[in-house]
Amino acid sequence: MFYYSTRNSNKKVSFAEAALSGLAPDGGLFVPQEIPEYRDQVRSSLGSMDFRDIAYETIKPYVDGEIGESALSDIIHSAFTFDALYVAVLDRFAVELFHGPTAAFKDFGARFMARAFSFMRRGEDAPLHILVATSGDTGGAVADGFFNVQGINVTVLYPKGRVTPLQEKQIAGLGKNIKAIQVEGSFDDCQRLVKAALADEGLKKRMALSSANSINISRLIPQAVYYSAAAGRAFSGRTDKDGDATPRLAGFTPARESRAGFPITLCVPSGNFGNLTAGLYAMKMGAPIKQFIAATNINKTVPDYLDSGNYLARNSQATISNAMDVGAPSNFERMSAHFSWEQMRKVILGVCVTDEETRETIVRVHKSAGYFLDPHSAVGWKGVDKLAAEKKIEEGPVGILCTAHPAKFSEVTRPLTGSPPVPASLERAMDRTVNAKTIPADVSALIETLLEID
Ligand SMILES: *Cc1c(COP(=O)(O)O)cnc(C)c1O
């Protein structure tokens, strides 16, 4: 499979080149030359296949000729040590994407990317240095994904005093090949520093550098897997048992069966739109998906675009679902490389949800279903309520991608519902000691620190 930049369809690169360079040299995003289709036999057995087998069938065509069959299988089994669960909650289904080590869906992409990078760098003597800037969630998933991965060192930059205590422990509590730097500045400063360091000729001579931000194609492709898994379950009328970290009160066990034979409607709480783009890939590959709902908080650039056909990027506004506070979604360029406005409108319904509605939803679903939603998943839940009231949702099962565990955002959820149950992985993270360097928001300070810790 070849990849090309959204800004130049003539220059084709391999999966390894697209993944290791992250952003195309012309500033565009890498997209696959085509979206492959599942074999009929795979498509018809998605509902009963193991998650790792679905992952193998989904990812294989995208890395064909570069990652061999047994290496791919090893990468998948090491990355996906947990499942995406499809459980019933009231009249709909939760697609629980928070059973990984940092309790958010970014674990799927980050863990696959880390192992794929390590494989593609095999045989290189010098380690690869990954730089990543985070406002909170991405840094933890990337740090955890690369922890102890051979031949790769990671440095995470985060804005001092602007991430939660738990996030800071996830970023700066691991040690070994994961270094953390807190920057006296904002997330934008962190991003600016990373970009400048990646472009610094002197530094590039001293170390092999790469980045791991959310536009990396190797994070996107593995996210298609859980869409196919959920759609397969839904189409065959199956649901999963609650997992260890399913945030449901005892005594609220719902009926586990659902009506088979219908493609699912999936609601995706969205910020940078990487997750939804991966869903569009799964649909094109042949997963039984009827339509998508793109639910945002008040940062509603994409719902407005779906309405009007005009794309108007803007500054982001702070909300309680802060991983989705994005006014200029970076993956929009990728979505529009594959689909026109008319095509998007046929399969995506946009909806926007306020903080007040988000809080009300967390309380209501806790009361009626004994189920704890995190603020991002609650945006998805409320988005479905709103569109259902307008009779815009077609017949068939409706699933909501629950993108984070409620305990990860307990600052928001605890005052509304009391403390949700805490997954073991988050308890372990809380025990870690933070070890981070502090630097001013200055590129030379960053470069000096990178050379020191090398
Ligand atoms: C990153 C994130 C999102 C947004 O996902 P995008 O792919 O950027 O649209 C939603 N919820 C949570 C919890 C996240 O961490």
CSV table of C-alpha atoms and ligand atoms in Angstrom, one decimal:
chain,number,residue,atom,x,y,z
A,1,MET,CA,0.0,0.0,0.0
A,2,PHE,CA,1.2,3.5,-0.9
A,3,TYR,CA,0.5,6.7,0.9
A,4,TYR,CA,0.3,10.2,-0.4
A,5,SER,CA,0.1,13.7,1.1
A,6,THR,CA,-3.3,15.4,1.2
A,7,ARG,CA,-1.6,18.3,-0.5
A,8,ASN,CA,0.2,16.4,-3.3
A,9,SER,CA,-1.2,13.2,-4.7
A,10,ASN,CA,1.8,12.6,-7.0
A,11,LYS,CA,4.5,11.8,-4.4
A,12,LYS,CA,3.9,8.3,-3.0
A,13,VAL,CA,5.6,6.9,0.1
A,14,SER,CA,5.6,3.6,2.0
A,15,PHE,CA,3.8,3.0,5.3
A,16,ALA,CA,7.1,3.2,7.1
A,17,GLU,CA,8.0,6.6,5.6
A,18,ALA,CA,4.5,7.9,6.2
A,19,ALA,CA,4.5,6.7,9.8
A,20,LEU,CA,8.0,7.6,10.8
A,21,SER,CA,7.8,11.1,9.3
A,22,GLY,CA,4.3,11.9,10.7
A,23,LEU,CA,3.5,15.0,8.8
A,24,ALA,CA,4.3,15.2,5.0
A,25,PRO,CA,7.1,17.6,4.1
A,26,ASP,CA,4.6,19.8,2.3
A,27,GLY,CA,2.6,20.1,5.6
A,28,GLY,CA,-0.2,17.8,4.4
A,29,LEU,CA,-1.4,14.6,6.1
A,30,PHE,CA,-0.6,11.1,4.8
A,31,VAL,CA,-3.6,9.1,3.5
A,32,PRO,CA,-3.6,5.6,2.0
A,33,GLN,CA,-3.9,5.5,-1.8
A,34,GLU,CA,-7.1,3.4,-1.4
A,35,ILE,CA,-9.2,2.0,1.4
A,36,PRO,CA,-9.1,-1.8,1.1
A,37,GLU,CA,-12.2,-4.0,1.6
A,38,TYR,CA,-12.6,-6.9,3.9
A,39,ARG,CA,-12.9,-10.4,2.3
A,40,ASP,CA,-16.5,-11.6,2.4
A,41,GLN,CA,-15.6,-14.4,4.8
A,42,VAL,CA,-14.1,-11.8,7.3
A,43,ARG,CA,-17.0,-9.4,6.8
A,44,SER,CA,-19.5,-12.1,7.6
A,45,SER,CA,-17.7,-13.3,10.8
A,46,LEU,CA,-16.8,-10.0,12.4
A,47,GLY,CA,-19.4,-10.6,15.1
A,48,SER,CA,-17.8,-13.7,16.4
A,49,MET,CA,-14.1,-13.0,15.8
A,50,ASP,CA,-11.6,-12.3,18.5
A,51,PHE,CA,-10.6,-8.7,18.7
A,52,ARG,CA,-7.0,-9.4,17.7
A,53,ASP,CA,-8.1,-11.4,14.7
A,54,ILE,CA,-10.2,-8.4,13.6
A,55,ALA,CA,-7.2,-6.2,14.1
A,56,TYR,CA,-5.0,-8.5,12.0
A,57,GLU,CA,-7.5,-8.5,9.1
A,58,THR,CA,-8.1,-4.8,9.3
A,59,ILE,CA,-4.5,-3.6,9.5
A,60,LYS,CA,-2.8,-6.1,7.2
A,61,PRO,CA,-3.6,-4.5,3.8
A,62,TYR,CA,-2.2,-1.2,5.1
A,63,VAL,CA,1.2,-2.6,6.0
A,64,ASP,CA,1.4,-5.3,3.3
A,65,GLY,CA,4.9,-5.9,2.0
A,66,GLU,CA,6.4,-4.0,5.0
A,67,ILE,CA,5.4,-5.8,8.1
A,68,GLY,CA,5.2,-9.6,7.6
A,69,GLU,CA,2.5,-11.8,8.8
A,70,SER,CA,4.1,-13.1,11.9
A,71,ALA,CA,5.6,-9.7,12.9
A,72,LEU,CA,2.2,-8.1,12.5
A,73,SER,CA,0.6,-10.8,14.6
A,74,ASP,CA,3.2,-10.3,17.3
A,75,ILE,CA,2.7,-6.5,17.3
A,76,ILE,CA,-1.1,-6.9,17.5
A,77,HIS,CA,-0.9,-9.4,20.4
A,78,SER,CA,1.5,-7.2,22.3
A,79,ALA,CA,-0.4,-4.0,21.7
A,80,PHE,CA,-4.0,-5.1,22.2
A,81,THR,CA,-3.9,-6.9,25.5
A,82,PHE,CA,-7.4,-5.6,26.2
A,83,ASP,CA,-10.6,-5.5,24.2
A,84,ALA,CA,-13.1,-2.8,23.2
A,85,LEU,CA,-16.3,-4.0,24.9
A,86,TYR,CA,-19.8,-3.7,23.5
A,87,VAL,CA,-22.2,-3.5,26.4
A,88,ALA,CA,-25.9,-2.6,26.7
A,89,VAL,CA,-26.9,0.5,28.6
A,90,LEU,CA,-30.7,1.3,28.6
A,91,ASP,CA,-31.9,1.6,25.0
A,92,ARG,CA,-28.4,1.8,23.4
A,93,PHE,CA,-24.9,0.4,23.6
A,94,ALA,CA,-21.7,1.6,25.0
A,95,VAL,CA,-18.6,0.9,23.0
A,96,GLU,CA,-16.1,1.0,25.9
A,97,LEU,CA,-12.7,2.1,24.6
A,98,PHE,CA,-11.2,2.7,28.0
A,99,HIS,CA,-10.0,-0.8,29.1
A,100,GLY,CA,-6.3,0.0,28.2
A,101,PRO,CA,-3.6,1.2,30.6
A,102,THR,CA,-4.4,5.0,30.4
A,103,ALA,CA,-8.1,4.5,30.4
A,104,ALA,CA,-8.8,6.3,27.1
A,105,PHE,CA,-9.2,5.2,23.5
A,106,LYS,CA,-5.8,6.7,22.5
A,107,ASP,CA,-4.2,3.6,24.0
A,108,PHE,CA,-5.3,1.6,20.9
A,109,GLY,CA,-3.4,3.9,18.5
A,110,ALA,CA,-0.4,4.7,20.6
A,111,ARG,CA,0.3,1.1,21.6
A,112,PHE,CA,0.2,-0.1,18.0
A,113,MET,CA,2.3,2.9,16.8
A,114,ALA,CA,5.0,2.2,19.3
A,115,ARG,CA,5.4,-1.4,18.4
A,116,ALA,CA,5.2,-0.7,14.6
A,117,PHE,CA,7.9,2.0,15.0
A,118,SER,CA,10.1,-0.4,16.9
A,119,PHE,CA,9.7,-3.0,14.2
A,120,MET,CA,10.4,-0.6,11.4
A,121,ARG,CA,13.6,0.6,13.1
A,122,ARG,CA,14.9,-2.9,13.7
A,123,GLY,CA,18.6,-3.2,12.8
A,124,GLU,CA,19.2,0.5,13.5
A,125,ASP,CA,22.0,1.0,16.1
A,126,ALA,CA,21.0,4.5,17.3
A,127,PRO,CA,17.7,4.9,19.1
A,128,LEU,CA,14.9,6.9,17.7
A,129,HIS,CA,13.8,10.0,19.7
A,130,ILE,CA,10.2,10.8,19.7
A,131,LEU,CA,9.1,14.2,20.7
A,132,VAL,CA,5.5,14.8,21.6
A,133,ALA,CA,3.6,17.9,23.0
A,134,THR,CA,0.5,17.2,25.0
A,135,SER,CA,-2.3,19.1,26.6
A,136,GLY,CA,-2.9,16.1,28.9
A,137,ASP,CA,-4.4,13.0,27.4
A,138,THR,CA,-2.2,12.2,24.4
A,139,GLY,CA,1.0,12.4,26.4
A,140,GLY,CA,0.0,9.7,28.8
A,141,ALA,CA,-1.1,7.3,26.1
A,142,VAL,CA,2.1,7.9,24.1
A,143,ALA,CA,4.3,7.5,27.1
A,144,ASP,CA,2.6,4.3,28.2
A,145,GLY,CA,2.5,3.0,24.7
A,146,PHE,CA,6.3,3.4,24.2
A,147,PHE,CA,7.3,2.4,27.7
A,148,ASN,CA,10.0,-0.2,27.6
A,149,VAL,CA,9.7,-0.4,23.8
A,150,GLN,CA,13.1,-1.4,22.3
A,151,GLY,CA,15.2,1.2,20.4
A,152,ILE,CA,12.9,4.2,21.1
A,153,ASN,CA,13.2,7.1,23.6
A,154,VAL,CA,10.3,9.4,24.2
A,155,THR,CA,10.3,13.0,25.5
A,156,VAL,CA,6.9,14.4,26.4
A,157,LEU,CA,6.4,18.2,26.8
A,158,TYR,CA,3.5,19.4,28.8
A,159,PRO,CA,2.4,22.8,30.1
A,160,LYS,CA,3.4,23.3,33.7
A,161,GLY,CA,0.4,23.3,36.1
A,162,ARG,CA,-2.1,22.8,33.3
A,163,VAL,CA,-2.6,19.0,33.4
A,164,THR,CA,-4.4,17.0,36.1
A,165,PRO,CA,-2.4,15.3,38.8
A,166,LEU,CA,-3.3,11.9,37.3
A,167,GLN,CA,-2.3,13.0,33.8
A,168,GLU,CA,1.0,14.2,35.2
A,169,LYS,CA,1.7,10.9,36.8
A,170,GLN,CA,0.9,9.1,33.6
A,171,ILE,CA,3.3,11.3,31.6
A,172,ALA,CA,6.1,11.8,34.1
A,173,GLY,CA,5.9,8.8,36.4
A,174,LEU,CA,7.2,6.0,34.2
A,175,GLY,CA,10.9,6.8,33.8
A,176,LYS,CA,13.3,4.5,31.8
A,177,ASN,CA,12.9,5.4,28.1
A,178,ILE,CA,10.2,8.0,28.8
A,179,LYS,CA,11.4,11.5,29.8
A,180,ALA,CA,9.1,14.3,30.7
A,181,ILE,CA,9.6,18.1,30.4
A,182,GLN,CA,7.3,20.6,31.9
A,183,VAL,CA,7.3,23.9,30.0
A,184,GLU,CA,6.7,27.2,31.7
A,185,GLY,CA,4.0,28.1,29.2
A,186,SER,CA,0.9,26.9,27.4
A,187,PHE,CA,0.2,23.8,25.3
A,188,ASP,CA,0.7,26.0,22.2
A,189,ASP,CA,4.2,26.8,23.5
A,190,CYS,CA,4.9,23.1,23.9
A,191,GLN,CA,3.8,22.4,20.3
A,192,ARG,CA,5.9,25.3,19.0
A,193,LEU,CA,9.0,24.0,20.8
A,194,VAL,CA,8.5,20.5,19.4
A,195,LYS,CA,8.1,21.7,15.9
A,196,ALA,CA,11.2,23.9,16.2
A,197,ALA,CA,13.3,21.1,17.6
A,198,LEU,CA,12.2,18.7,14.9
A,199,ALA,CA,13.3,21.2,12.3
A,200,ASP,CA,16.7,22.0,14.0
A,201,GLU,CA,19.5,20.9,11.7
A,202,GLY,CA,22.1,20.7,14.4
A,203,LEU,CA,19.9,18.5,16.6
A,204,LYS,CA,19.0,16.3,13.6
A,205,LYS,CA,22.7,15.5,13.1
A,206,ARG,CA,23.0,14.4,16.7
A,207,MET,CA,19.9,12.1,16.9
A,208,ALA,CA,17.2,10.4,14.9
A,209,LEU,CA,14.0,12.4,15.6
A,210,SER,CA,10.3,11.7,15.0
A,211,SER,CA,7.0,12.8,16.4
A,212,ALA,CA,3.9,10.9,17.6
A,213,ASN,CA,1.1,13.4,17.4
A,214,SER,CA,-2.5,12.4,16.6
A,215,ILE,CA,-2.2,13.0,12.9
A,216,ASN,CA,0.2,10.1,12.5
A,217,ILE,CA,-1.4,7.5,10.1
A,218,SER,CA,0.0,4.7,12.2
A,219,ARG,CA,-2.2,5.8,15.1
A,220,LEU,CA,-5.3,6.2,12.9
A,221,ILE,CA,-5.4,2.8,11.2
A,222,PRO,CA,-5.6,0.7,14.3
A,223,GLN,CA,-8.5,2.7,15.5
A,224,ALA,CA,-10.6,1.3,12.7
A,225,VAL,CA,-10.5,-2.1,14.4
A,226,TYR,CA,-12.9,-1.3,17.2
A,227,TYR,CA,-15.5,0.1,14.8
A,228,SER,CA,-15.5,-3.2,12.9
A,229,ALA,CA,-15.6,-5.1,16.2
A,230,ALA,CA,-18.6,-3.1,17.5
A,231,ALA,CA,-20.5,-3.2,14.2
A,232,GLY,CA,-19.9,-6.9,13.9
A,233,ARG,CA,-21.2,-7.5,17.4
A,234,ALA,CA,-24.3,-5.4,16.8
A,235,PHE,CA,-25.1,-7.0,13.4
A,236,SER,CA,-25.0,-10.5,14.9
A,237,GLY,CA,-27.1,-9.4,17.9
A,238,ARG,CA,-24.4,-10.1,20.5
A,239,THR,CA,-23.2,-8.0,23.4
A,240,ASP,CA,-20.2,-8.5,25.7
A,241,LYS,CA,-20.2,-9.1,29.4
A,242,ASP,CA,-19.2,-6.2,31.6
A,243,GLY,CA,-15.4,-5.9,31.9
A,244,ASP,CA,-13.4,-5.4,35.1
A,245,ALA,CA,-13.4,-1.7,34.5
A,246,THR,CA,-17.0,-1.3,33.3
A,247,PRO,CA,-18.3,1.6,35.4
A,248,ARG,CA,-21.7,0.1,36.2
A,249,LEU,CA,-23.3,-0.1,39.7
A,250,ALA,CA,-24.2,-3.6,40.8
A,251,GLY,CA,-27.9,-4.4,40.4
A,252,PHE,CA,-28.2,-2.6,37.1
A,253,THR,CA,-27.7,-5.5,34.8
A,254,PRO,CA,-29.4,-4.9,31.4
A,255,ALA,CA,-30.8,-7.4,28.9
A,256,ARG,CA,-27.7,-8.6,27.1
A,257,GLU,CA,-29.2,-9.5,23.7
A,258,SER,CA,-30.0,-7.2,20.9
A,259,ARG,CA,-31.9,-7.6,17.6
A,260,ALA,CA,-29.6,-9.0,14.9
A,261,GLY,CA,-29.4,-8.0,11.3
A,262,PHE,CA,-29.2,-4.3,11.4
A,263,PRO,CA,-26.2,-2.1,10.7
A,264,ILE,CA,-25.3,0.1,13.6
A,265,THR,CA,-25.4,3.9,14.1
A,266,LEU,CA,-22.3,5.0,15.9
A,267,CYS,CA,-21.9,8.3,17.8
A,268,VAL,CA,-18.3,9.6,18.1
A,269,PRO,CA,-17.4,12.3,20.6
A,270,SER,CA,-15.0,14.3,18.5
A,271,GLY,CA,-12.2,16.9,18.8
A,272,ASN,CA,-9.5,16.5,16.2
A,273,PHE,CA,-11.6,14.0,14.3
A,274,GLY,CA,-9.0,11.3,14.1
A,275,ASN,CA,-11.3,8.8,15.7
A,276,LEU,CA,-14.2,9.6,13.3
A,277,THR,CA,-11.9,9.4,10.3
A,278,ALA,CA,-10.9,5.9,11.4
A,279,GLY,CA,-14.6,5.0,11.6
A,280,LEU,CA,-15.1,6.1,8.0
A,281,TYR,CA,-12.3,3.8,7.0
A,282,ALA,CA,-13.9,0.9,8.8
A,283,MET,CA,-17.2,1.6,7.1
A,284,LYS,CA,-15.6,1.8,3.7
A,285,MET,CA,-13.8,-1.5,4.4
A,286,GLY,CA,-17.2,-3.1,4.8
A,287,ALA,CA,-18.1,-3.1,8.5
A,288,PRO,CA,-21.9,-3.0,8.9
A,289,ILE,CA,-22.2,0.6,9.9
A,290,LYS,CA,-25.4,2.6,8.9
A,291,GLN,CA,-24.3,6.1,9.8
A,292,PHE,CA,-22.2,8.2,12.1
A,293,ILE,CA,-23.0,10.9,14.6
A,294,ALA,CA,-20.2,13.5,15.1
A,295,ALA,CA,-20.9,14.9,18.5
A,296,THR,CA,-18.8,17.9,19.7
A,297,ASN,CA,-18.9,20.3,22.6
A,298,ILE,CA,-19.4,23.9,21.8
A,299,ASN,CA,-16.3,23.7,19.5
A,300,LYS,CA,-18.6,22.9,16.6
A,301,THR,CA,-16.5,23.6,13.5
A,302,VAL,CA,-17.4,20.3,11.9
A,303,PRO,CA,-21.2,20.2,12.7
A,304,ASP,CA,-21.4,23.7,11.3
A,305,TYR,CA,-19.5,22.6,8.2
A,306,LEU,CA,-21.9,19.6,7.7
A,307,ASP,CA,-24.8,22.1,7.9
A,308,SER,CA,-23.6,24.8,5.7
A,309,GLY,CA,-20.8,23.4,3.5
A,310,ASN,CA,-18.5,26.2,4.8
A,311,TYR,CA,-15.4,25.2,6.8
A,312,LEU,CA,-14.6,27.9,9.3
A,313,ALA,CA,-11.7,27.1,11.7
A,314,ARG,CA,-11.8,29.2,14.9
A,315,ASN,CA,-10.0,29.4,18.3
A,316,SER,CA,-10.9,26.7,20.7
A,317,GLN,CA,-13.1,27.4,23.7
A,318,ALA,CA,-12.5,25.7,27.1
A,319,THR,CA,-15.1,23.1,28.2
A,320,ILE,CA,-15.4,20.2,30.7
A,321,SER,CA,-14.8,17.7,27.8
A,322,ASN,CA,-11.4,19.3,27.3
A,323,ALA,CA,-9.8,16.6,25.1
A,324,MET,CA,-12.3,17.8,22.5
A,325,ASP,CA,-11.6,21.5,22.8
A,326,VAL,CA,-10.4,21.9,19.2
A,327,GLY,CA,-11.5,24.7,16.9
A,328,ALA,CA,-9.4,23.7,13.9
A,329,PRO,CA,-9.6,19.9,13.8
A,330,SER,CA,-6.4,18.6,12.2
A,331,ASN,CA,-7.9,15.5,10.7
A,332,PHE,CA,-10.5,17.4,8.8
A,333,GLU,CA,-8.0,17.7,5.9
A,334,ARG,CA,-7.8,13.9,5.8
A,335,MET,CA,-11.6,13.5,5.9
A,336,SER,CA,-12.0,15.8,3.0
A,337,ALA,CA,-9.3,14.1,1.0
A,338,HIS,CA,-11.5,11.0,1.0
A,339,PHE,CA,-15.0,12.5,1.0
A,340,SER,CA,-16.8,15.5,-0.5
A,341,TRP,CA,-19.3,17.5,1.6
A,342,GLU,CA,-22.2,15.7,-0.1
A,343,GLN,CA,-20.7,12.3,0.7
A,344,MET,CA,-20.0,13.3,4.3
A,345,ARG,CA,-23.6,14.6,4.8
A,346,LYS,CA,-25.0,11.3,3.7
A,347,VAL,CA,-23.2,9.3,6.4
A,348,ILE,CA,-22.5,11.8,9.2
A,349,LEU,CA,-25.0,13.7,11.4
A,350,GLY,CA,-23.4,16.6,13.3
A,351,VAL,CA,-24.6,17.7,16.7
A,352,CYS,CA,-23.2,20.0,19.4
A,353,VAL,CA,-23.6,19.7,23.2
A,354,THR,CA,-23.1,22.3,25.9
A,355,ASP,CA,-21.4,21.8,29.3
A,356,GLU,CA,-24.7,22.2,31.1
A,357,GLU,CA,-26.2,19.4,28.9
A,358,THR,CA,-23.1,17.3,29.5
A,359,ARG,CA,-23.5,17.5,33.3
A,360,GLU,CA,-27.2,16.9,33.2
A,361,THR,CA,-26.6,13.8,31.1
A,362,ILE,CA,-24.0,12.4,33.5
A,363,VAL,CA,-26.4,12.7,36.4
A,364,ARG,CA,-29.4,11.3,34.4
A,365,VAL,CA,-27.7,8.2,33.1
A,366,HIS,CA,-26.1,7.5,36.4
A,367,LYS,CA,-29.6,7.7,38.0
A,368,SER,CA,-31.5,5.7,35.5
A,369,ALA,CA,-28.9,3.1,34.4
A,370,GLY,CA,-26.4,3.0,37.2
A,371,TYR,CA,-23.8,3.7,34.5
A,372,PHE,CA,-21.1,6.4,34.9
A,373,LEU,CA,-20.2,8.4,31.8
A,374,ASP,CA,-17.1,10.6,31.5
A,375,PRO,CA,-17.7,14.1,30.1
A,376,HIS,CA,-16.6,13.1,26.6
A,377,SER,CA,-18.8,10.1,26.4
A,378,ALA,CA,-21.7,12.1,27.9
A,379,VAL,CA,-21.4,14.5,24.9
A,380,GLY,CA,-21.9,11.5,22.7
A,381,TRP,CA,-24.9,10.2,24.8
A,382,LYS,CA,-26.6,13.6,24.7
A,383,GLY,CA,-25.9,14.0,21.0
A,384,VAL,CA,-27.9,10.8,20.4
A,385,ASP,CA,-30.8,12.1,22.6
A,386,LYS,CA,-31.0,15.3,20.6
A,387,LEU,CA,-31.0,13.7,17.2
A,388,ALA,CA,-33.4,11.0,18.3
A,389,ALA,CA,-35.8,13.8,19.4
A,390,GLU,CA,-35.6,15.2,15.9
A,391,LYS,CA,-36.2,11.7,14.4
A,392,LYS,CA,-33.0,11.8,12.5
A,393,ILE,CA,-31.6,8.5,13.6
A,394,GLU,CA,-32.4,5.4,11.4
A,395,GLU,CA,-33.7,2.1,12.6
A,396,GLY,CA,-31.2,-0.3,14.2
A,397,PRO,CA,-28.9,-0.4,17.2
A,398,VAL,CA,-27.2,2.8,18.3
A,399,GLY,CA,-23.8,2.7,19.9
A,400,ILE,CA,-21.8,5.5,21.7
A,401,LEU,CA,-18.0,5.4,21.6
A,402,CYS,CA,-17.1,5.9,25.3
A,403,THR,CA,-13.7,7.4,24.8
A,404,ALA,CA,-12.5,7.7,28.4
A,405,HIS,CA,-13.2,6.0,31.8
A,406,PRO,CA,-15.2,8.3,34.1
A,407,ALA,CA,-12.5,7.9,36.8
A,408,LYS,CA,-10.0,9.6,34.5
A,409,PHE,CA,-12.1,12.8,34.7
A,410,SER,CA,-13.2,12.5,38.3
A,411,GLU,CA,-12.7,16.3,38.9
A,412,VAL,CA,-15.9,16.6,36.8
A,413,THR,CA,-17.7,13.4,37.5
A,414,ARG,CA,-17.3,13.0,41.3
A,415,PRO,CA,-19.4,16.1,42.3
A,416,LEU,CA,-22.2,14.8,40.0
A,417,THR,CA,-22.3,11.1,40.7
A,418,GLY,CA,-19.9,10.4,43.5
A,419,SER,CA,-16.7,8.5,42.8
A,420,PRO,CA,-16.9,6.1,39.9
A,421,PRO,CA,-15.1,2.7,40.4
A,422,VAL,CA,-11.4,3.2,39.6
A,423,PRO,CA,-9.7,0.8,37.2
A,424,ALA,CA,-6.6,-1.0,38.5
A,425,SER,CA,-4.4,0.7,35.9
A,426,LEU,CA,-5.3,4.2,37.1
A,427,GLU,CA,-4.7,3.1,40.8
A,428,ARG,CA,-1.3,2.0,39.8
A,429,ALA,CA,-0.6,5.3,38.0
A,430,MET,CA,-1.6,7.3,41.1
A,431,ASP,CA,1.2,5.6,43.1
A,432,ARG,CA,3.9,6.8,40.7
A,433,THR,CA,6.3,9.7,41.5
A,434,VAL,CA,6.5,12.6,39.1
A,435,ASN,CA,10.0,13.2,37.7
A,436,ALA,CA,10.1,16.0,35.2
A,437,LYS,CA,12.6,18.7,34.1
A,438,THR,CA,11.3,22.2,34.0
A,439,ILE,CA,12.3,24.6,31.2
A,440,PRO,CA,11.2,28.0,30.0
A,441,ALA,CA,9.2,28.2,26.8
A,442,ASP,CA,12.4,28.6,24.8
A,443,VAL,CA,13.7,26.4,22.0
A,444,SER,CA,17.4,26.5,23.0
A,445,ALA,CA,16.5,25.3,26.5
A,446,LEU,CA,14.7,22.4,24.9
A,447,ILE,CA,17.6,21.5,22.6
A,448,GLU,CA,20.1,21.7,25.5
A,449,THR,CA,18.0,19.4,27.6
A,450,LEU,CA,17.5,16.9,24.8
A,451,LEU,CA,21.3,16.7,24.3
A,452,GLU,CA,21.8,16.3,28.1
A,453,ILE,CA,19.4,13.5,28.6
A,454,ASP,CA,20.6,11.7,25.5
B,1,LIG,C1,-8.6,12.6,22.2
B,1,LIG,C2,-10.0,12.4,22.8
B,1,LIG,C3,-11.2,12.7,22.1
B,1,LIG,C4,-11.2,13.3,20.7
B,1,LIG,O1,-10.8,12.4,19.7
B,1,LIG,P1,-10.4,12.9,18.3
B,1,LIG,O2,-9.9,11.7,17.6
B,1,LIG,O3,-9.4,14.0,18.5
B,1,LIG,O4,-11.7,13.4,17.7
B,1,LIG,C5,-12.4,12.4,22.7
B,1,LIG,N1,-12.4,11.9,24.0
B,1,LIG,C6,-11.3,11.7,24.7
B,1,LIG,C7,-11.4,11.1,26.1
B,1,LIG,C8,-10.0,11.9,24.1
B,1,LIG,O5,-8.9,11.7,24.8
